[in-house]
Amino acid sequence: MTAVPLGIPRRRLEFTIDGEPVRVAEGSTILDACRAAGKDVPALCRGGPGPLTPGGGACRLCVVEVEGATALVPACSRRAEPGMDVRTGTERVRHSRRIVLELLASSADLSTTPRAAEWIMEYDARPDRFGPGAARLDEPPKVDNDLYVRDYGKCVLCRRCVDACGDEGQNTFAIAVSGRGFGTRIAVEHDAPLTDSACVFCGNCIDVCPTGALSFRSEFDRRAAGTWDEASQTRTDTVCAHCGVGCDLTLHVQDNEVVKVTVPHEQAVTQSSLCSKGRFGYQHVQNRD
């Protein structure tokens, strides 16, 4: 048996969150520590599925107060330091989150964002106070292939998909941030259809999208028809049979049909990535002909 090197142990550091002492591994973020301590800190750019991308502080929803810091800091990207005094629920923090939620919900469609409605209620956010004339990116979803759909009306520019397509994951670099100001958006080169781009349709960008701006075509069609029922779906972990790598899959089944495939994020084989066959090549399982 080949010995597996254990590597250099990570040191533990101590600091306080809301007056309670916590110990975390060196290199952990404040958000990691908050979640380990059971603190419910809202996050979008680090709140969606998939551990592929580190937090980039893009949505600013996870801000916390750190003693000695003049500004609120994003918990997803700020590293924990020994002796820190972190506050997660002060009035200053709650006010900031309320404003961020109002701005996000007034400019983007958060209807398919997990827990968004819950957070809006918790922080008493009122996106409608900006009125019906609030600037929104209202455009029809881009349906240019049979595998997945891009709905930029739901995009909050967290950039997780860009990282997953780039050097944090697939290394395809098919998508990037384009434009300036309110015209900033995620796009492929020359804003071409996906079928004419460098996209390899691995679907890893869908897996990390926290708002549903990227979704499986099967899910999009069922939502449009009013038949998407996530509560009734079962999830079954299995192994991909397309090749010998043995990637782990999670099959989402509704009405005895596979409606989408995701990846168990804690598995070391896939490292949260799949190829196009593993992600989308499940139709043969339910071919009734």
PDB file of N, CA, C and O in Angstrom, residues 95-108 120 124-136:
ATOM      1  N   HIS A  95     -28.355  47.079   9.201  1.00  0.00           N
ATOM      2  CA  HIS A  95     -28.730  48.156   8.280  1.00  0.00           C
ATOM      3  C   HIS A  95     -28.063  47.968   6.926  1.00  0.00           C
ATOM      4  O   HIS A  95     -28.703  48.139   5.876  1.00  0.00           O
ATOM      5  N   SER A  96     -26.786  47.602   6.924  1.00  0.00           N
ATOM      6  CA  SER A  96     -26.068  47.383   5.669  1.00  0.00           C
ATOM      7  C   SER A  96     -26.694  46.235   4.877  1.00  0.00           C
ATOM      8  O   SER A  96     -26.907  46.345   3.664  1.00  0.00           O
ATOM      9  N   ARG A  97     -26.997  45.121   5.566  1.00  0.00           N
ATOM     10  CA  ARG A  97     -27.593  43.981   4.874  1.00  0.00           C
ATOM     11  C   ARG A  97     -28.967  44.332   4.321  1.00  0.00           C
ATOM     12  O   ARG A  97     -29.347  43.876   3.242  1.00  0.00           O
ATOM     13  N   ARG A  98     -29.723  45.137   5.082  1.00  0.00           N
ATOM     14  CA  ARG A  98     -31.046  45.546   4.618  1.00  0.00           C
ATOM     15  C   ARG A  98     -30.938  46.332   3.303  1.00  0.00           C
ATOM     16  O   ARG A  98     -31.669  46.060   2.348  1.00  0.00           O
ATOM     17  N   ILE A  99     -30.001  47.275   3.259  1.00  0.00           N
ATOM     18  CA  ILE A  99     -29.825  48.086   2.052  1.00  0.00           C
ATOM     19  C   ILE A  99     -29.370  47.226   0.881  1.00  0.00           C
ATOM     20  O   ILE A  99     -29.858  47.363  -0.250  1.00  0.00           O
ATOM     21  N   VAL A 100     -28.426  46.316   1.136  1.00  0.00           N
ATOM     22  CA  VAL A 100     -27.924  45.440   0.074  1.00  0.00           C
ATOM     23  C   VAL A 100     -29.051  44.576  -0.482  1.00  0.00           C
ATOM     24  O   VAL A 100     -29.195  44.425  -1.709  1.00  0.00           O
ATOM     25  N   LEU A 101     -29.868  44.011   0.392  1.00  0.00           N
ATOM     26  CA  LEU A 101     -30.992  43.194  -0.057  1.00  0.00           C
ATOM     27  C   LEU A 101     -31.977  44.012  -0.874  1.00  0.00           C
ATOM     28  O   LEU A 101     -32.504  43.543  -1.901  1.00  0.00           O
ATOM     29  N   GLU A 102     -32.230  45.231  -0.456  1.00  0.00           N
ATOM     30  CA  GLU A 102     -33.157  46.086  -1.206  1.00  0.00           C
ATOM     31  C   GLU A 102     -32.609  46.405  -2.588  1.00  0.00           C
ATOM     32  O   GLU A 102     -33.348  46.369  -3.579  1.00  0.00           O
ATOM     33  N   LEU A 103     -31.326  46.699  -2.669  1.00  0.00           N
ATOM     34  CA  LEU A 103     -30.725  47.018  -3.959  1.00  0.00           C
ATOM     35  C   LEU A 103     -30.689  45.792  -4.870  1.00  0.00           C
ATOM     36  O   LEU A 103     -30.991  45.883  -6.068  1.00  0.00           O
ATOM     37  N   LEU A 104     -30.321  44.641  -4.312  1.00  0.00           N
ATOM     38  CA  LEU A 104     -30.261  43.422  -5.125  1.00  0.00           C
ATOM     39  C   LEU A 104     -31.646  43.017  -5.613  1.00  0.00           C
ATOM     40  O   LEU A 104     -31.841  42.717  -6.794  1.00  0.00           O
ATOM     41  N   ALA A 105     -32.632  43.015  -4.714  1.00  0.00           N
ATOM     42  CA  ALA A 105     -33.972  42.554  -5.075  1.00  0.00           C
ATOM     43  C   ALA A 105     -34.700  43.533  -5.981  1.00  0.00           C
ATOM     44  O   ALA A 105     -35.625  43.135  -6.703  1.00  0.00           O
ATOM     45  N   SER A 106     -34.297  44.807  -5.965  1.00  0.00           N
ATOM     46  CA  SER A 106     -34.938  45.772  -6.849  1.00  0.00           C
ATOM     47  C   SER A 106     -34.322  45.784  -8.244  1.00  0.00           C
ATOM     48  O   SER A 106     -34.947  46.234  -9.204  1.00  0.00           O
ATOM     49  N   SER A 107     -33.098  45.271  -8.366  1.00  0.00           N
ATOM     50  CA  SER A 107     -32.423  45.289  -9.666  1.00  0.00           C
ATOM     51  C   SER A 107     -32.363  43.923 -10.337  1.00  0.00           C
ATOM     52  O   SER A 107     -32.123  43.829 -11.537  1.00  0.00           O
ATOM     53  N   ALA A 108     -32.583  42.846  -9.566  1.00  0.00           N
ATOM     54  CA  ALA A 108     -32.518  41.490 -10.119  1.00  0.00           C
ATOM     55  C   ALA A 108     -33.678  40.663  -9.585  1.00  0.00           C
ATOM     56  O   ALA A 108     -34.242  40.965  -8.528  1.00  0.00           O
ATOM     57  N   ILE A 120     -35.072  38.757   3.234  1.00  0.00           N
ATOM     58  CA  ILE A 120     -35.778  40.022   3.054  1.00  0.00           C
ATOM     59  C   ILE A 120     -36.734  40.269   4.214  1.00  0.00           C
ATOM     60  O   ILE A 120     -36.847  41.386   4.735  1.00  0.00           O
ATOM     61  N   ASP A 124     -36.202  43.024   7.283  1.00  0.00           N
ATOM     62  CA  ASP A 124     -37.226  44.039   7.018  1.00  0.00           C
ATOM     63  C   ASP A 124     -36.856  44.905   5.810  1.00  0.00           C
ATOM     64  O   ASP A 124     -37.005  46.134   5.825  1.00  0.00           O
ATOM     65  N   ALA A 125     -36.339  44.251   4.791  1.00  0.00           N
ATOM     66  CA  ALA A 125     -35.966  44.962   3.565  1.00  0.00           C
ATOM     67  C   ALA A 125     -37.209  45.269   2.733  1.00  0.00           C
ATOM     68  O   ALA A 125     -38.143  44.474   2.685  1.00  0.00           O
ATOM     69  N   ARG A 126     -37.221  46.412   2.071  1.00  0.00           N
ATOM     70  CA  ARG A 126     -38.362  46.830   1.252  1.00  0.00           C
ATOM     71  C   ARG A 126     -37.872  47.217  -0.141  1.00  0.00           C
ATOM     72  O   ARG A 126     -37.687  48.405  -0.432  1.00  0.00           O
ATOM     73  N   PRO A 127     -37.646  46.237  -1.015  1.00  0.00           N
ATOM     74  CA  PRO A 127     -37.175  46.550  -2.371  1.00  0.00           C
ATOM     75  C   PRO A 127     -38.145  47.418  -3.155  1.00  0.00           C
ATOM     76  O   PRO A 127     -37.734  48.171  -4.042  1.00  0.00           O
ATOM     77  N   ASP A 128     -39.446  47.355  -2.816  1.00  0.00           N
ATOM     78  CA  ASP A 128     -40.439  48.113  -3.569  1.00  0.00           C
ATOM     79  C   ASP A 128     -40.390  49.608  -3.286  1.00  0.00           C
ATOM     80  O   ASP A 128     -41.023  50.396  -3.986  1.00  0.00           O
ATOM     81  N   ARG A 129     -39.615  50.038  -2.279  1.00  0.00           N
ATOM     82  CA  ARG A 129     -39.585  51.461  -1.960  1.00  0.00           C
ATOM     83  C   ARG A 129     -38.872  52.281  -3.029  1.00  0.00           C
ATOM     84  O   ARG A 129     -38.979  53.503  -3.044  1.00  0.00           O
ATOM     85  N   PHE A 130     -38.130  51.598  -3.912  1.00  0.00           N
ATOM     86  CA  PHE A 130     -37.488  52.310  -5.019  1.00  0.00           C
ATOM     87  C   PHE A 130     -38.458  52.574  -6.161  1.00  0.00           C
ATOM     88  O   PHE A 130     -38.123  53.271  -7.109  1.00  0.00           O
ATOM     89  N   GLY A 131     -39.646  51.960  -6.085  1.00  0.00           N
ATOM     90  CA  GLY A 131     -40.678  52.213  -7.077  1.00  0.00           C
ATOM     91  C   GLY A 131     -40.529  51.353  -8.318  1.00  0.00           C
ATOM     92  O   GLY A 131     -39.504  50.706  -8.543  1.00  0.00           O
ATOM     93  N   PRO A 132     -41.565  51.333  -9.160  1.00  0.00           N
ATOM     94  CA  PRO A 132     -41.543  50.500 -10.371  1.00  0.00           C
ATOM     95  C   PRO A 132     -40.512  50.949 -11.399  1.00  0.00           C
ATOM     96  O   PRO A 132     -40.190  50.217 -12.323  1.00  0.00           O
ATOM     97  N   GLY A 133     -40.000  52.181 -11.238  1.00  0.00           N
ATOM     98  CA  GLY A 133     -39.024  52.682 -12.210  1.00  0.00           C
ATOM     99  C   GLY A 133     -37.594  52.324 -11.875  1.00  0.00           C
ATOM    100  O   GLY A 133     -36.663  52.784 -12.542  1.00  0.00           O
ATOM    101  N   ALA A 134     -37.385  51.496 -10.840  1.00  0.00           N
ATOM    102  CA  ALA A 134     -36.023  51.109 -10.461  1.00  0.00           C
ATOM    103  C   ALA A 134     -35.342  50.396 -11.624  1.00  0.00           C
ATOM    104  O   ALA A 134     -35.957  49.587 -12.322  1.00  0.00           O
ATOM    105  N   ALA A 135     -34.066  50.706 -11.817  1.00  0.00           N
ATOM    106  CA  ALA A 135     -33.335  50.139 -12.955  1.00  0.00           C
ATOM    107  C   ALA A 135     -33.208  48.631 -12.798  1.00  0.00           C
ATOM    108  O   ALA A 135     -32.734  48.136 -11.772  1.00  0.00           O
ATOM    109  N   ARG A 136     -33.649  47.875 -13.800  1.00  0.00           N
ATOM    110  CA  ARG A 136     -33.546  46.421 -13.800  1.00  0.00           C
ATOM    111  C   ARG A 136     -33.042  45.967 -15.156  1.00  0.00           C
ATOM    112  O   ARG A 136     -33.284  46.623 -16.176  1.00  0.00           O
TER     113      ARG A 136
END
